[in-house]
mmCIF file of C-alpha atoms in Angstrom:
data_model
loop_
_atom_site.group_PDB
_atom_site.id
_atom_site.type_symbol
_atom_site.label_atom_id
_atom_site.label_comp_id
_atom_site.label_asym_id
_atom_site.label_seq_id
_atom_site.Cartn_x
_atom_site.Cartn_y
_atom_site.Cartn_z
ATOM 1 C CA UNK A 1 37.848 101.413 225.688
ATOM 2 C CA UNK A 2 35.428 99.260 227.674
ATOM 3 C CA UNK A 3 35.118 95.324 226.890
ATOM 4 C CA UNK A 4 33.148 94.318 224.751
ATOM 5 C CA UNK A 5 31.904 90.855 224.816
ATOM 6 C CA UNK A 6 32.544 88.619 221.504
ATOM 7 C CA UNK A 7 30.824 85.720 220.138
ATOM 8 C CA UNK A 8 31.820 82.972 222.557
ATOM 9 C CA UNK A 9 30.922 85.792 225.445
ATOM 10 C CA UNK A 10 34.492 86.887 226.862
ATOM 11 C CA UNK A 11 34.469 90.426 228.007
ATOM 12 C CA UNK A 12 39.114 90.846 227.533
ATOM 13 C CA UNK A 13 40.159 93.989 228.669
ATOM 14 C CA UNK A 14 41.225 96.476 226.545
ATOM 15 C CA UNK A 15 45.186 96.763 225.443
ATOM 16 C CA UNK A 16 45.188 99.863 227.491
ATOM 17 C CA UNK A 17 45.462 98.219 230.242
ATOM 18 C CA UNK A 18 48.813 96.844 229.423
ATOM 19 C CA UNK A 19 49.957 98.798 226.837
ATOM 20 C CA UNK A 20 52.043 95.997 225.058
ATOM 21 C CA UNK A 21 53.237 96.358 221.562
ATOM 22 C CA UNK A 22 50.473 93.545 220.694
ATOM 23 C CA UNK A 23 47.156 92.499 222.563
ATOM 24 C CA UNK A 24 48.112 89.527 224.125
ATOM 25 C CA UNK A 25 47.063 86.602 222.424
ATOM 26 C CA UNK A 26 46.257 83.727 224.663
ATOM 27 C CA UNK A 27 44.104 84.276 228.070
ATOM 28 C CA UNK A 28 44.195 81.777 230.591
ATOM 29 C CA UNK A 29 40.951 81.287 232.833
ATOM 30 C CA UNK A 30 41.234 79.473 235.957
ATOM 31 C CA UNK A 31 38.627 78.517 237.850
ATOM 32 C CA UNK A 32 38.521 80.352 241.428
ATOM 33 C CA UNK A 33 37.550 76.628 242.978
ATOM 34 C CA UNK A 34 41.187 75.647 241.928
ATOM 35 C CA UNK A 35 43.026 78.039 243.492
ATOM 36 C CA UNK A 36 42.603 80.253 246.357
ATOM 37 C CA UNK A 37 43.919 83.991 244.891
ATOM 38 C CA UNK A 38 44.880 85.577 241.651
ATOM 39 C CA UNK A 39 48.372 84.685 242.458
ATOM 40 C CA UNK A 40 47.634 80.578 242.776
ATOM 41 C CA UNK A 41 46.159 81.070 238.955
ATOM 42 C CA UNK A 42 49.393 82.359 237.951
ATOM 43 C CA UNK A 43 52.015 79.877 239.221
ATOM 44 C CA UNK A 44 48.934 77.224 238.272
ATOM 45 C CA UNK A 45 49.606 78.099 234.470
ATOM 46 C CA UNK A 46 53.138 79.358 234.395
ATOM 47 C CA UNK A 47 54.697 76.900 236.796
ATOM 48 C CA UNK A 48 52.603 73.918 234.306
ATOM 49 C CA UNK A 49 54.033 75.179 231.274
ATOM 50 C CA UNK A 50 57.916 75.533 232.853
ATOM 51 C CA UNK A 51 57.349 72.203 234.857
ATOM 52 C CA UNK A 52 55.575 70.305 231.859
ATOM 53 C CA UNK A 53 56.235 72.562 228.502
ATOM 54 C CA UNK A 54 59.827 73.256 229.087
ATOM 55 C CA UNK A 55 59.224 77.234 229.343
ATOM 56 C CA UNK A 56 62.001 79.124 231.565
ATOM 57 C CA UNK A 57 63.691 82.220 231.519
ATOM 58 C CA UNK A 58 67.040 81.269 230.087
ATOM 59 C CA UNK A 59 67.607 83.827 227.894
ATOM 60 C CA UNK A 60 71.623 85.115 227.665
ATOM 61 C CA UNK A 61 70.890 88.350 227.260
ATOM 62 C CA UNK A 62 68.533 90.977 228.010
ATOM 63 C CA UNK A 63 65.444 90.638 226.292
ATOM 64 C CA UNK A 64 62.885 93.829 226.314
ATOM 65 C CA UNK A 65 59.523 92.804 228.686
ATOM 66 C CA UNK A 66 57.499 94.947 226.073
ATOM 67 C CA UNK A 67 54.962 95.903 229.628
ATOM 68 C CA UNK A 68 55.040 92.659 230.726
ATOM 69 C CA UNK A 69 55.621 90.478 233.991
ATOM 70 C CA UNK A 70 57.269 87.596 232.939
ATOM 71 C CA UNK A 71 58.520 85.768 229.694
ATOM 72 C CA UNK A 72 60.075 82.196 229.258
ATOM 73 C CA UNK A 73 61.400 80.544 226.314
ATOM 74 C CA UNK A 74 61.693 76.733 224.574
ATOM 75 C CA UNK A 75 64.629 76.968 222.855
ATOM 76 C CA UNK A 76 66.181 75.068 220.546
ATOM 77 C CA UNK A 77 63.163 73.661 218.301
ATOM 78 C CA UNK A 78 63.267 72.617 214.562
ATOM 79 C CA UNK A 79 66.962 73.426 214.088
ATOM 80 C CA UNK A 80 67.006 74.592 209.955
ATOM 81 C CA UNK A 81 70.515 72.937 208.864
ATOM 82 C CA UNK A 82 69.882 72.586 205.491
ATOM 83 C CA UNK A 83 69.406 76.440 204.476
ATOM 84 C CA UNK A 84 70.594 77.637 201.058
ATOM 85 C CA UNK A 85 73.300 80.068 202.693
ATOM 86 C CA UNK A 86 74.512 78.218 206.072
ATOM 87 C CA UNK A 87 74.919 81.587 208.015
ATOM 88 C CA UNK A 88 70.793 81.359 207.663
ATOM 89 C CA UNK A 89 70.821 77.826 209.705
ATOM 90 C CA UNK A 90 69.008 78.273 213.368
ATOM 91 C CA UNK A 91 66.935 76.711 215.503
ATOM 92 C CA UNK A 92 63.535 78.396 217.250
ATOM 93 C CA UNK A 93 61.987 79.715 220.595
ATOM 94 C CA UNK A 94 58.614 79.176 221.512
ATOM 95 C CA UNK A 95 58.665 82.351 223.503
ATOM 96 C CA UNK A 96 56.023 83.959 225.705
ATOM 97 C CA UNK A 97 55.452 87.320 227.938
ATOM 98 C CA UNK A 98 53.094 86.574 230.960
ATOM 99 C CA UNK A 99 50.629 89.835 231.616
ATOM 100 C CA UNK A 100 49.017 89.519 235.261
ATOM 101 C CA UNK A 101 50.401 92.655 237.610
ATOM 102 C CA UNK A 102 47.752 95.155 235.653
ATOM 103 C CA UNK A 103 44.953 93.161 236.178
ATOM 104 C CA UNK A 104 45.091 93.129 239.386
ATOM 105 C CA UNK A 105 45.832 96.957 239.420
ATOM 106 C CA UNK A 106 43.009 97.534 237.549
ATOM 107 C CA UNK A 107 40.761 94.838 239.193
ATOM 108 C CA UNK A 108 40.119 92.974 235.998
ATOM 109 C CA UNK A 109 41.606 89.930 237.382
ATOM 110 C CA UNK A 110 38.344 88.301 238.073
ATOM 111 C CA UNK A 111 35.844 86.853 235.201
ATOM 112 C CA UNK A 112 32.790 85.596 235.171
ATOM 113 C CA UNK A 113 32.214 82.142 233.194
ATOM 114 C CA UNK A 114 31.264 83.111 229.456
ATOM 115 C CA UNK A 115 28.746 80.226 229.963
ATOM 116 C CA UNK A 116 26.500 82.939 231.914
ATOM 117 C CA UNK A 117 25.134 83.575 235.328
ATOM 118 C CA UNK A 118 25.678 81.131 238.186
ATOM 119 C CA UNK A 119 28.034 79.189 235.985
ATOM 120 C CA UNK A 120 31.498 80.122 238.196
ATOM 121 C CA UNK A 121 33.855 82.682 238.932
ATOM 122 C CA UNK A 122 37.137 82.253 236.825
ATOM 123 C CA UNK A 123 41.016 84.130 237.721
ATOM 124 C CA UNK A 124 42.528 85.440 234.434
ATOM 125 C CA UNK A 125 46.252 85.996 233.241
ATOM 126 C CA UNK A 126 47.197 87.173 229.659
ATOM 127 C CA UNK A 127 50.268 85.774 227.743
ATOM 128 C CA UNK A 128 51.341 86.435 224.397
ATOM 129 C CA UNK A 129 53.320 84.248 222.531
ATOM 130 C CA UNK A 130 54.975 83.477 219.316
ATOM 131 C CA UNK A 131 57.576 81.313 217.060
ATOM 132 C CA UNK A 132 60.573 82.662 215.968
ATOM 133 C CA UNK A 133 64.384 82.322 215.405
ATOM 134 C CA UNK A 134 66.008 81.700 218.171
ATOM 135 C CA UNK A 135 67.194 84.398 220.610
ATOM 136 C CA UNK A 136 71.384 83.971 220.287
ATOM 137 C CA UNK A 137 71.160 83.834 216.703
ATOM 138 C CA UNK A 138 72.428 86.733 214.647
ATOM 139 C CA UNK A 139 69.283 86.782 212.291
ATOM 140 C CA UNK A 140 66.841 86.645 215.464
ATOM 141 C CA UNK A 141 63.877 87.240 215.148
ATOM 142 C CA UNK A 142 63.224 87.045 211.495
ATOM 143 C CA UNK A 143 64.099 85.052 208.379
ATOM 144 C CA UNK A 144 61.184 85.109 206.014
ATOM 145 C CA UNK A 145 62.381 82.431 203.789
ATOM 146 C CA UNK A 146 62.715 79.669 206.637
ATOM 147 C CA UNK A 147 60.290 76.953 205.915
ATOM 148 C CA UNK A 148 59.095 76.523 209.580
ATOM 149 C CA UNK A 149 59.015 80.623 211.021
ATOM 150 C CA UNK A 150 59.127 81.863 207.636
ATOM 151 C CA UNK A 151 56.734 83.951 205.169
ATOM 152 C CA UNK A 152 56.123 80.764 203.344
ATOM 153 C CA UNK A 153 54.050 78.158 202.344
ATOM 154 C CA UNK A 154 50.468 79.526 203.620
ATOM 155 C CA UNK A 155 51.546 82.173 205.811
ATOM 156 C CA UNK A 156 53.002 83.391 202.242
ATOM 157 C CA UNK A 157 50.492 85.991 202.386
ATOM 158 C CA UNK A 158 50.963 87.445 205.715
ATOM 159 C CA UNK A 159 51.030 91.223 205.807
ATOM 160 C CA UNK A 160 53.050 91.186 208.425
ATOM 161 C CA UNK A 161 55.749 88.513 209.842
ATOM 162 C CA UNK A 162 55.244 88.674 213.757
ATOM 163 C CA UNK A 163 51.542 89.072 213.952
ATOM 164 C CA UNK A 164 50.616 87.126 210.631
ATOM 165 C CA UNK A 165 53.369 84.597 211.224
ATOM 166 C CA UNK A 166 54.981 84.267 214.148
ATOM 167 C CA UNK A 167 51.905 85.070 216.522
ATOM 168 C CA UNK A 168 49.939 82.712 215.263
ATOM 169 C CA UNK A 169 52.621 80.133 215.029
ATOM 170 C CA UNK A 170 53.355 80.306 218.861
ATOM 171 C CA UNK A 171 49.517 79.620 219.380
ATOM 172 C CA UNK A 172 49.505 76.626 217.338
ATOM 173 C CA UNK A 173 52.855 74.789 218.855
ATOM 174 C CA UNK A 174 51.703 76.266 222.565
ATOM 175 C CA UNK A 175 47.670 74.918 222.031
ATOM 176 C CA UNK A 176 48.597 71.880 219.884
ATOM 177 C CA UNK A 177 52.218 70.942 219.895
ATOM 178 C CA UNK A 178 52.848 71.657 216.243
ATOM 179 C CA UNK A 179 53.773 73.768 213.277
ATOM 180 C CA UNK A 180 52.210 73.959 210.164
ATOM 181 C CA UNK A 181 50.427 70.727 211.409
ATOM 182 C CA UNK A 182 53.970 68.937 212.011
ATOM 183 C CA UNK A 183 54.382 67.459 215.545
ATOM 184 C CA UNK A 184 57.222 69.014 217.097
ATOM 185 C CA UNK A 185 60.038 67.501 218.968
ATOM 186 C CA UNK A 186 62.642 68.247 221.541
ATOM 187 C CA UNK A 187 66.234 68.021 221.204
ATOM 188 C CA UNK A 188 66.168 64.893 223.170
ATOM 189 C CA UNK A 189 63.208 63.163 220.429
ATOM 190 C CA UNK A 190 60.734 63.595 223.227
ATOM 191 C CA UNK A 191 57.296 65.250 221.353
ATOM 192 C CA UNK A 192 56.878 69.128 222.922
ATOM 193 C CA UNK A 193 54.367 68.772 225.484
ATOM 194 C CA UNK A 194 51.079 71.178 224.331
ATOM 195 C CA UNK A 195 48.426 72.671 226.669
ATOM 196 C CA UNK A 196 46.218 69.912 225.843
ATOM 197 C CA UNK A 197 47.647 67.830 228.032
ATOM 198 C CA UNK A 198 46.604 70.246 230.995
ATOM 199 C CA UNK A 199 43.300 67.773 230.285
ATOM 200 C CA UNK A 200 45.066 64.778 232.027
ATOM 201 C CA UNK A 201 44.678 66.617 235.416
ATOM 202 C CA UNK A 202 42.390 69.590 235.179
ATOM 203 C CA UNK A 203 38.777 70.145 232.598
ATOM 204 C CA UNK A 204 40.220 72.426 229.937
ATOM 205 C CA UNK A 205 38.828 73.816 226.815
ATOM 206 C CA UNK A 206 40.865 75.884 224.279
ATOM 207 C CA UNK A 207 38.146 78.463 222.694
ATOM 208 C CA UNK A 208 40.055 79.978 219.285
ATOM 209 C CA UNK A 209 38.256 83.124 218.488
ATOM 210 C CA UNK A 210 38.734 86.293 216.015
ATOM 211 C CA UNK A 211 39.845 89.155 217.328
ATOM 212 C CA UNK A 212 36.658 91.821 217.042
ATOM 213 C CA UNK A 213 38.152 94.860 218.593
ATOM 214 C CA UNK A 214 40.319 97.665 217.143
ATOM 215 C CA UNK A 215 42.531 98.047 219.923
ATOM 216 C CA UNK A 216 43.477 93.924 219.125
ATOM 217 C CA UNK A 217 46.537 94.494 216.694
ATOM 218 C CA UNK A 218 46.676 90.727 216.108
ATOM 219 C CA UNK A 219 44.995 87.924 213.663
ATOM 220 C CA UNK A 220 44.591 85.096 215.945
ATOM 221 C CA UNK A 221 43.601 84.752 219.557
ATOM 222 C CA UNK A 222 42.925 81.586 222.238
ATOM 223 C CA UNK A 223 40.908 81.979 225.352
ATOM 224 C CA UNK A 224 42.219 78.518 227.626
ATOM 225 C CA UNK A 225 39.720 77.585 230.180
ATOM 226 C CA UNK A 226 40.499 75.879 232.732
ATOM 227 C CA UNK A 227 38.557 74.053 235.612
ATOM 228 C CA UNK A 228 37.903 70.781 237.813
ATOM 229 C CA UNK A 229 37.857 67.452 236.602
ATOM 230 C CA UNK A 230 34.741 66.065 236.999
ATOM 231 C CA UNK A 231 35.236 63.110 239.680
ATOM 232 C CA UNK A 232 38.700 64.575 240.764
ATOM 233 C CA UNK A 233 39.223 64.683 244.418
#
């Protein structure tokens, strides 16, 4: 399947290219006056979010790449003590697979800005990330009555719990530093630190767009552009 370009004017590969389980659901565009190679744009974004979000690979055990590069967690978020059955008590990941390898394979690593014509050159990476019980626990990665992960309050609906849910969940507490519109803390009371605050260093706009392609098995998707700051040295 070619690209086809949406309404905000992204041409995103096609799954094929990866063949994950899900389309990835955040992109990352970085500007190619940043950074001098495909490779800079990655450890740009993922060495930010481990250096400034928290994200590492600290998982225990093996966890499946599902096609991907990479993955990272933040672990221990909005710890549920107070369940009806205390067995069902956990605390969450923010977790995340990093696509890049096949884009470069496939020479789709390279973007031009959605803006049009003469408007810059952009590097991209794919991630896809979600919310969800956290890794060790017994019940990972689903409880659908827990208030924060859960099938509940207006994710009640959802179809399905990891794209209706937990997808969409990741993208708010990655983009915004929330769930369900409740800032998020660490363990230490420090607030989670969102991709927002890329903005204190570099010109970034979060674009949140419906996925318009068949091959995009998900409900929610962010496009993350990111660029100089006008009057930065």
């Amino acid at each position: 399947m070619a690209p086809a370009r949406d309404q905000m004017g992204f041409e995103l590969p096609p799954r094929s290219v990866f063949e994950p389980p899900s389309y990835p659901n955040i992109w990352f565009y970085v500007r190619d006056t940043l950074v001098p190679s495909h490779a800079g744009a990655v450890e740009l974004v993922t060495g930010w979010l481990r250096d400034r979000c928290g994200l590492v690979n600290d998982f225990t055990g093996f966890k499946p790449p599902e096609a991907s590069d990479a993955q990272a967690r933040l672990r221990g978020l909005q710890p549920w003590p107070d369940a009806p059955d205390a067995a069902r008590s956990h605390a969450h990941d923010l977790h995340i697979r990093y696509y890049y390898v096949a884009l470069r394979q496939t020479r789709c690593e390279r973007a031009a800005s959605p803006a049009g014509a003469g408007q810059g050159d952009y590097f991209r990476l794919a991630g896809s990330v979600h919310y969800e019980v956290e890794d060790e626990h017994p019940l990972h990665p689903y409880d659908d009555g827990c208030p924060y992960c859960g099938r509940t309050g207006t994710y009640a609906g959802a179809d399905d719990l990891f794209a209706g849910v937990h997808e969409p969940l990741g993208l708010e507490l990655l983009c915004r530093g929330t769930i369900r519109g409740e800032r998020v803390t660490l363990a230490d009371g420090r607030p989670m630190t969102p991709l927002t605050a890329l903005g204190e260093r570099y010109a970034v706009v979060i674009h949140r767009l419906r996925p318009s392609r068949p091959d995009m098995n998900i409900v929610d998707l962010a496009v993350v552009l990111i660029g100089p700051k006008r009057g930065a040295p």
